[in-house]
Each structure stands twice: as structure tokens, then as C-alpha cells.
Amino acid sequence: LAKTTQPISMDSYEGQEVNITCSHNNIATNDYITWYQQFPSQGPRFIIQGYKTKVTNEVASLFIPADRKSSTLSLPRVSLSDTAVYYCLVGDISSGYSSASKIIFGSGTRLSIRP
Amino acid sequence: KAGVTQTPRYLIKTRGQQVTLSCSPISGHRSVSWYQQTPGQGLQFLFEYFSETQRNKGNFPGRFSGRQFSNSRSEMNVSTLELGDSALYLCASSSRPASGANVLTFGAGSRLTVL
């Protein structure tokens, strides 16, 4: 099972771009990389998922180098409402479906945005 | 489309009591998983159900149990409560993706306090 390592915390200011890097040295061939966002007393919320290169959606971009041993979540022009904990995790897709038990949440990165 | 609904949102119990938490998944989702979140241990996988069958179980004592009904709704039960069981209990549902890894949709959680 691939474990992930993220910075414990990060600080930034409104309007800045924030990049959170996650290390996953033991990622398996079939593993996808998924990022979740969690606000206090709420469940995590899916942000973005990718396998390789770059993925972009309406809220974030995900950069994955060729060796896939790390990934970077990029949040453009953050606001105060982006203050949350961000989790990077990997999951396998055996038989095209990954079991929730194979999804391990790390400690997450606590992102604080200041005015 | 309604999200994942967890009840109750908050509850207080005393040591030795038992508690039952309920989770209604997104319509059409057949997989339901449960997680325990505490400040010290983070998000930890409890168990996963698919079509009324427990597919996987995390490293928790037998006091923690669950079940899933034919309509995919799920319950988890904790017997003989201990102080350390105080936590946010999160339920997530998921469906087989067309591609990529499993994406979990979480409920808001049930906050259990054991006195």
C-alpha cells in the first residue's frame, strides 16, 4: 500500500497561488492520485484525481511527474475559504474498482490563508 | 442529487453504553465505507460494505461492527463505549468509476463524545 508524505502545514495569503507537494515513493502501476479537502467538522471533499502529467479542473490543477513518485496540487488565487486540510492519497484500481480499504489517508496538510 | 446523509450529527454517551450511527448513501451507490477521525490518529478506515456484504475491515476491535441493508443504507455500532471512542465518524459512499480510482463522497459525520 502506497504511503504518502505531505507537509504538516502551510501558510499563504489571499490571491496567491499555493502548491502542495505530496511524496508517494512506493506508488504502484495501477494507483491513481487523489486529493481531498476537509473543513472542520465536515467530511473530506474530492478535489481532483490524476494518473500522470497534468490534470486541471475548475478548482485546481494536479501535476504528476513522469516517475509518479510525487504530485503537486496547485490552487490558483486562493481565498480565505480555501483554509482547510488537504489530503493526498493513492488508491489501486484492481479489476477496475478500488476498494475503500486500500485508500489510506495520511496526516494531511493544514493550509491557512491570511488576508 | 442528495448527498450522503449521516444521523445523528452529534451525540453524547457515557462509558459502557453502546451507540448506533446511520448512513444513507447517494442514490445508486452500492458501496459504503466508514472512517473514524480523531486529532491524534487522523482518518482511519473502519470497514466497507458492498451489496450488504462486508468486504474489508480495518484494524479496530470487535466492539465496532456494521451492516448494510438492501437499500444500501448502512449502520455502524460501537458497544461498550470507551473514552477513546470519542471521534468524528464519517461515512462515505462510492460507485464503480468509468475510469480512474474510486472517489469517495463523504457525509458530514457523526460527532460522538463519550463521557
Tab-separated table of N, CA and C in Angstrom, chain B:
chain	number	residue	atom	x	y	z
B	1	LYS	N	-29.143	15.980	-6.754
B	1	LYS	CA	-28.840	14.654	-6.218
B	1	LYS	C	-28.444	14.798	-4.769
B	2	ALA	N	-29.178	14.130	-3.860
B	2	ALA	CA	-28.878	14.258	-2.447
B	2	ALA	C	-27.518	13.644	-2.155
B	3	GLY	N	-26.835	14.215	-1.154
B	3	GLY	CA	-25.526	13.707	-0.773
B	3	GLY	C	-25.648	12.576	0.216
B	4	VAL	N	-24.546	12.286	0.865
B	4	VAL	CA	-24.511	11.258	1.891
B	4	VAL	C	-25.042	11.855	3.194
B	5	THR	N	-26.011	11.197	3.775
B	5	THR	CA	-26.647	11.700	4.988
B	5	THR	C	-26.295	10.831	6.179
B	6	GLN	N	-25.796	11.477	7.218
B	6	GLN	CA	-25.454	10.751	8.432
B	6	GLN	C	-26.288	11.272	9.596
B	7	THR	N	-26.766	10.340	10.401
B	7	THR	CA	-27.509	10.714	11.600
B	7	THR	C	-27.093	9.825	12.760
B	8	PRO	N	-27.112	10.347	13.995
B	8	PRO	CA	-27.291	11.752	14.311
B	8	PRO	C	-26.013	12.543	14.029
B	9	ARG	N	-26.072	13.833	14.014
B	9	ARG	CA	-24.880	14.642	13.796
B	9	ARG	C	-24.036	14.744	15.061
B	10	TYR	N	-24.681	14.813	16.182
B	10	TYR	CA	-23.968	14.915	17.451
B	10	TYR	C	-24.645	14.009	18.480
B	11	LEU	N	-23.839	13.391	19.301
B	11	LEU	CA	-24.400	12.597	20.389
B	11	LEU	C	-23.376	12.459	21.508
B	12	ILE	N	-23.908	12.336	22.705
B	12	ILE	CA	-23.093	12.185	23.903
B	12	ILE	C	-23.514	10.903	24.600
B	13	LYS	N	-22.549	10.076	24.902
B	13	LYS	CA	-22.790	8.816	25.590
B	13	LYS	C	-21.838	8.713	26.780
B	14	THR	N	-22.105	7.761	27.627
B	14	THR	CA	-21.207	7.501	28.752
B	14	THR	C	-20.522	6.154	28.535
B	15	ARG	N	-19.421	6.002	29.223
B	15	ARG	CA	-18.656	4.758	29.097
B	15	ARG	C	-19.538	3.543	29.380
B	16	GLY	N	-19.336	2.510	28.568
B	16	GLY	CA	-20.093	1.293	28.766
B	16	GLY	C	-21.359	1.206	27.930
B	17	GLN	N	-21.838	2.348	27.473
B	17	GLN	CA	-23.037	2.330	26.643
B	17	GLN	C	-22.683	1.884	25.230
B	18	GLN	N	-23.706	1.729	24.423
B	18	GLN	CA	-23.488	1.397	23.027
B	18	GLN	C	-24.159	2.470	22.168
B	19	VAL	N	-23.709	2.566	20.919
B	19	VAL	CA	-24.240	3.595	20.033
B	19	VAL	C	-24.406	3.024	18.631
B	20	THR	N	-25.416	3.498	17.943
B	20	THR	CA	-25.646	3.118	16.552
B	20	THR	C	-25.707	4.374	15.701
B	21	LEU	N	-24.916	4.390	14.648
B	21	LEU	CA	-24.874	5.516	13.730
B	21	LEU	C	-25.419	5.070	12.384
B	22	SER	N	-26.082	5.976	11.702
B	22	SER	CA	-26.723	5.625	10.445
B	22	SER	C	-26.154	6.424	9.288
B	23	CYS	N	-26.159	5.812	8.119
B	23	CYS	CA	-25.633	6.461	6.921
B	23	CYS	C	-26.515	6.107	5.727
B	24	SER	N	-26.973	7.124	5.027
B	24	SER	CA	-27.714	6.912	3.787
B	24	SER	C	-26.842	7.376	2.631
B	25	PRO	N	-26.444	6.467	1.766
B	25	PRO	CA	-25.527	6.834	0.684
B	25	PRO	C	-26.237	7.577	-0.437
B	26	ILE	N	-25.441	8.061	-1.359
B	26	ILE	CA	-26.002	8.673	-2.555
B	26	ILE	C	-26.795	7.611	-3.312
B	27	SER	N	-27.921	8.004	-3.851
B	27	SER	CA	-28.766	7.060	-4.578
B	27	SER	C	-27.978	6.393	-5.704
B	28	GLY	N	-28.034	5.072	-5.724
B	28	GLY	CA	-27.307	4.338	-6.755
B	28	GLY	C	-25.944	3.846	-6.333
B	29	HIS	N	-25.414	4.420	-5.266
B	29	HIS	CA	-24.119	3.964	-4.754
B	29	HIS	C	-24.326	2.711	-3.915
B	30	ARG	N	-23.580	1.667	-4.228
B	30	ARG	CA	-23.746	0.405	-3.514
B	30	ARG	C	-22.660	0.155	-2.483
B	31	SER	N	-21.600	0.953	-2.530
B	31	SER	CA	-20.509	0.786	-1.578
B	31	SER	C	-20.569	1.865	-0.508
B	32	VAL	N	-20.476	1.431	0.727
B	32	VAL	CA	-20.451	2.352	1.858
B	32	VAL	C	-19.264	1.990	2.737
B	33	SER	N	-18.484	2.985	3.095
B	33	SER	CA	-17.356	2.756	3.989
B	33	SER	C	-17.437	3.712	5.166
B	34	TRP	N	-16.831	3.293	6.249
B	34	TRP	CA	-16.850	4.074	7.479
B	34	TRP	C	-15.422	4.390	7.911
B	35	TYR	N	-15.253	5.594	8.477
B	35	TYR	CA	-13.959	6.045	8.942
B	35	TYR	C	-14.117	6.683	10.315
B	36	GLN	N	-13.086	6.556	11.114
B	36	GLN	CA	-13.022	7.250	12.394
B	36	GLN	C	-11.960	8.326	12.291
B	37	GLN	N	-12.294	9.517	12.716
B	37	GLN	CA	-11.316	10.604	12.680
B	37	GLN	C	-11.132	11.189	14.070
B	38	THR	N	-9.899	11.159	14.531
B	38	THR	CA	-9.535	11.766	15.813
B	38	THR	C	-8.335	12.670	15.597
B	39	PRO	N	-8.137	13.654	16.471
B	39	PRO	CA	-6.988	14.549	16.308
B	39	PRO	C	-5.663	13.805	16.318
B	40	GLY	N	-5.574	12.761	17.112
B	40	GLY	CA	-4.308	12.067	17.247
B	40	GLY	C	-4.023	11.048	16.154
B	41	GLN	N	-5.033	10.379	15.666
B	41	GLN	CA	-4.847	9.295	14.705
B	41	GLN	C	-5.268	9.645	13.294
B	42	GLY	N	-5.899	10.783	13.107
B	42	GLY	CA	-6.328	11.149	11.764
B	42	GLY	C	-7.498	10.299	11.306
B	43	LEU	N	-7.588	10.149	9.978
B	43	LEU	CA	-8.667	9.379	9.380
B	43	LEU	C	-8.265	7.913	9.285
B	44	GLN	N	-9.028	7.056	9.948
B	44	GLN	CA	-8.721	5.637	9.915
B	44	GLN	C	-9.920	4.845	9.394
B	45	PHE	N	-9.624	3.912	8.503
B	45	PHE	CA	-10.644	3.087	7.885
B	45	PHE	C	-11.201	2.089	8.895
B	46	LEU	N	-12.533	2.008	8.967
B	46	LEU	CA	-13.203	1.058	9.852
B	46	LEU	C	-13.642	-0.187	9.091
B	47	PHE	N	-14.540	-0.021	8.156
B	47	PHE	CA	-14.981	-1.129	7.318
B	47	PHE	C	-15.714	-0.620	6.093
B	48	GLU	N	-15.894	-1.546	5.153
B	48	GLU	CA	-16.560	-1.226	3.900
B	48	GLU	C	-17.592	-2.297	3.594
B	49	TYR	N	-18.743	-1.849	3.107
B	49	TYR	CA	-19.803	-2.756	2.706
B	49	TYR	C	-20.157	-2.544	1.245
B	50	PHE	N	-20.477	-3.640	0.601
B	50	PHE	CA	-20.912	-3.594	-0.793
B	50	PHE	C	-21.998	-4.650	-0.956
B	51	SER	N	-23.144	-4.219	-1.408
B	51	SER	CA	-24.274	-5.131	-1.601
B	51	SER	C	-24.506	-5.995	-0.368
B	52	GLU	N	-24.583	-5.356	0.781
B	52	GLU	CA	-24.925	-5.969	2.066
B	52	GLU	C	-23.825	-6.870	2.624
B	53	THR	N	-22.674	-6.925	1.987
B	53	THR	CA	-21.582	-7.781	2.439
B	53	THR	C	-20.400	-6.930	2.892
B	54	GLN	N	-19.837	-7.289	4.029
B	54	GLN	CA	-18.634	-6.585	4.475
B	54	GLN	C	-17.458	-7.090	3.647
B	55	ARG	N	-16.819	-6.178	2.945
B	55	ARG	CA	-15.724	-6.587	2.069
B	55	ARG	C	-14.381	-6.443	2.752
B	56	ASN	N	-14.245	-5.430	3.568
B	56	ASN	CA	-12.970	-5.192	4.239
B	56	ASN	C	-13.196	-4.598	5.609
B	57	LYS	N	-12.270	-4.844	6.494
B	57	LYS	CA	-12.369	-4.317	7.854
B	57	LYS	C	-11.017	-3.776	8.266
B	58	GLY	N	-11.038	-2.646	8.903
B	58	GLY	CA	-9.808	-2.048	9.397
B	58	GLY	C	-9.392	-2.667	10.711
B	59	ASN	N	-8.344	-2.111	11.275
B	59	ASN	CA	-7.767	-2.656	12.494
B	59	ASN	C	-8.439	-2.077	13.731
B	60	PHE	N	-9.650	-2.453	13.960
B	60	PHE	CA	-10.410	-1.995	15.115
B	60	PHE	C	-10.935	-3.206	15.871
B	61	PRO	N	-11.156	-3.053	17.189
B	61	PRO	CA	-11.643	-4.197	17.965
B	61	PRO	C	-13.061	-4.596	17.566
B	62	GLY	N	-13.449	-5.771	18.017
B	62	GLY	CA	-14.750	-6.315	17.659
B	62	GLY	C	-15.927	-5.509	18.182
B	63	ARG	N	-15.639	-4.556	19.080
B	63	ARG	CA	-16.727	-3.700	19.585
B	63	ARG	C	-17.323	-2.846	18.462
B	64	PHE	N	-16.557	-2.695	17.415
B	64	PHE	CA	-17.012	-1.919	16.261
B	64	PHE	C	-17.599	-2.882	15.228
B	65	SER	N	-18.819	-2.663	14.862
B	65	SER	CA	-19.450	-3.530	13.879
B	65	SER	C	-20.352	-2.693	12.972
B	66	GLY	N	-20.766	-3.292	11.914
B	66	GLY	CA	-21.626	-2.570	10.991
B	66	GLY	C	-22.473	-3.519	10.184
B	67	ARG	N	-23.336	-2.936	9.400
B	67	ARG	CA	-24.125	-3.729	8.469
B	67	ARG	C	-24.668	-2.829	7.372
B	68	GLN	N	-25.084	-3.450	6.310
B	68	GLN	CA	-25.670	-2.698	5.203
B	68	GLN	C	-26.982	-3.374	4.810
B	69	PHE	N	-27.962	-2.567	4.522
B	69	PHE	CA	-29.278	-3.071	4.178
B	69	PHE	C	-29.450	-3.153	2.657
B	70	SER	N	-30.529	-3.753	2.255
B	70	SER	CA	-30.747	-3.973	0.817
B	70	SER	C	-30.879	-2.660	0.041
B	71	ASN	N	-31.243	-1.591	0.728
B	71	ASN	CA	-31.345	-0.292	0.035
B	71	ASN	C	-30.030	0.488	0.116
B	72	SER	N	-28.972	-0.206	0.508
B	72	SER	CA	-27.600	0.336	0.621
B	72	SER	C	-27.376	1.202	1.855
B	73	ARG	N	-28.409	1.526	2.572
B	73	ARG	CA	-28.197	2.260	3.820
B	73	ARG	C	-27.370	1.407	4.765
B	74	SER	N	-26.571	2.089	5.576
B	74	SER	CA	-25.661	1.347	6.445
B	74	SER	C	-25.750	1.878	7.869
B	75	GLU	N	-25.448	1.016	8.802
B	75	GLU	CA	-25.347	1.394	10.201
B	75	GLU	C	-24.030	0.867	10.749
B	76	MET	N	-23.480	1.608	11.693
B	76	MET	CA	-22.358	1.068	12.436
B	76	MET	C	-22.689	1.141	13.924
B	77	ASN	N	-22.195	0.189	14.650
B	77	ASN	CA	-22.484	0.091	16.072
B	77	ASN	C	-21.170	-0.008	16.846
B	78	VAL	N	-21.126	0.691	17.946
B	78	VAL	CA	-19.987	0.563	18.856
B	78	VAL	C	-20.548	0.176	20.217
B	79	SER	N	-20.116	-0.953	20.722
B	79	SER	CA	-20.604	-1.415	22.023
B	79	SER	C	-19.563	-1.117	23.096
B	80	THR	N	-20.006	-1.153	24.321
B	80	THR	CA	-19.135	-0.929	25.479
B	80	THR	C	-18.192	0.250	25.225
B	81	LEU	N	-18.785	1.389	25.060
B	81	LEU	CA	-18.024	2.581	24.697
B	81	LEU	C	-16.910	2.901	25.679
B	82	GLU	N	-15.794	3.354	25.121
B	82	GLU	CA	-14.651	3.806	25.910
B	82	GLU	C	-14.410	5.285	25.603
B	83	LEU	N	-13.688	5.931	26.509
B	83	LEU	CA	-13.411	7.347	26.311
B	83	LEU	C	-12.711	7.589	24.972
B	84	GLY	N	-11.847	6.672	24.590
B	84	GLY	CA	-11.089	6.814	23.345
B	84	GLY	C	-11.913	6.667	22.087
B	85	ASP	N	-13.170	6.305	22.241
B	85	ASP	CA	-14.046	6.187	21.071
B	85	ASP	C	-14.611	7.534	20.664
B	86	SER	N	-14.373	8.547	21.467
B	86	SER	CA	-14.818	9.898	21.107
B	86	SER	C	-14.136	10.303	19.811
B	87	ALA	N	-14.923	10.626	18.821
B	87	ALA	CA	-14.359	10.909	17.499
B	87	ALA	C	-15.452	11.397	16.570
B	88	LEU	N	-15.014	11.811	15.395
B	88	LEU	CA	-15.943	12.095	14.298
B	88	LEU	C	-15.995	10.840	13.437
B	89	TYR	N	-17.177	10.276	13.285
B	89	TYR	CA	-17.341	9.078	12.487
B	89	TYR	C	-17.924	9.477	11.133
B	90	LEU	N	-17.171	9.137	10.116
B	90	LEU	CA	-17.521	9.555	8.760
B	90	LEU	C	-17.935	8.361	7.920
B	91	CYS	N	-18.957	8.566	7.161
B	91	CYS	CA	-19.433	7.570	6.214
B	91	CYS	C	-19.189	8.107	4.812
B	92	ALA	N	-18.820	7.226	3.905
B	92	ALA	CA	-18.608	7.628	2.522
B	92	ALA	C	-19.242	6.596	1.597
B	93	SER	N	-19.808	7.064	0.523
B	93	SER	CA	-20.317	6.132	-0.472
B	93	SER	C	-19.566	6.318	-1.778
B	94	SER	N	-19.575	5.319	-2.596
B	94	SER	CA	-18.860	5.400	-3.868
B	94	SER	C	-19.517	4.457	-4.860
B	95	SER	N	-19.231	4.701	-6.094
B	95	SER	CA	-19.742	3.824	-7.137
B	95	SER	C	-18.588	3.456	-8.055
B	96	ARG	N	-18.811	2.427	-8.846
B	96	ARG	CA	-17.762	1.968	-9.760
B	96	ARG	C	-17.489	3.059	-10.781
B	97	PRO	N	-16.267	3.547	-10.856
B	97	PRO	CA	-15.973	4.614	-11.804
B	97	PRO	C	-15.813	4.081	-13.222
B	98	ALA	N	-16.068	4.954	-14.200
B	98	ALA	CA	-15.841	4.571	-15.599
B	98	ALA	C	-14.344	4.402	-15.845
B	99	SER	N	-13.574	5.233	-15.171
B	99	SER	CA	-12.117	5.112	-15.260
B	99	SER	C	-11.540	5.747	-14.014
B	100	GLY	N	-10.331	5.413	-13.714
B	100	GLY	CA	-9.688	6.006	-12.561
B	100	GLY	C	-9.966	5.249	-11.288
B	101	ALA	N	-9.493	5.815	-10.213
B	101	ALA	CA	-9.641	5.188	-8.897
B	101	ALA	C	-10.965	5.581	-8.261
B	102	ASN	N	-11.321	4.833	-7.274
B	102	ASN	CA	-12.541	5.075	-6.528
B	102	ASN	C	-12.556	6.489	-5.948
B	103	VAL	N	-13.665	7.185	-6.082
B	103	VAL	CA	-13.812	8.509	-5.486
B	103	VAL	C	-14.875	8.411	-4.416
B	104	LEU	N	-14.516	8.824	-3.225
B	104	LEU	CA	-15.424	8.740	-2.093
B	104	LEU	C	-16.182	10.048	-1.924
B	105	THR	N	-17.467	9.941	-1.639
B	105	THR	CA	-18.273	11.092	-1.271
B	105	THR	C	-18.658	10.928	0.186
B	106	PHE	N	-18.201	11.842	1.005
B	106	PHE	CA	-18.383	11.729	2.445
B	106	PHE	C	-19.631	12.466	2.919
B	107	GLY	N	-20.164	11.963	4.028
B	107	GLY	CA	-21.189	12.694	4.734
B	107	GLY	C	-20.537	13.701	5.672
B	108	ALA	N	-21.361	14.435	6.411
B	108	ALA	CA	-20.843	15.457	7.320
B	108	ALA	C	-20.319	14.846	8.609
B	109	GLY	N	-20.660	13.603	8.858
B	109	GLY	CA	-20.136	12.921	10.028
B	109	GLY	C	-21.059	12.939	11.225
B	110	SER	N	-20.786	12.036	12.137
B	110	SER	CA	-21.474	11.982	13.433
B	110	SER	C	-20.419	12.194	14.504
B	111	ARG	N	-20.584	13.247	15.284
B	111	ARG	CA	-19.625	13.574	16.338
B	111	ARG	C	-20.051	12.890	17.619
B	112	LEU	N	-19.268	11.901	18.035
B	112	LEU	CA	-19.556	11.142	19.246
B	112	LEU	C	-18.644	11.598	20.378
B	113	THR	N	-19.248	11.921	21.491
B	113	THR	CA	-18.489	12.248	22.700
B	113	THR	C	-18.836	11.234	23.763
B	114	VAL	N	-17.811	10.598	24.307
B	114	VAL	CA	-18.005	9.610	25.365
B	114	VAL	C	-17.492	10.190	26.674
B	115	LEU	N	-18.379	10.252	27.656
B	115	LEU	CA	-18.003	10.843	28.954
B	115	LEU	C	-17.787	9.748	29.998
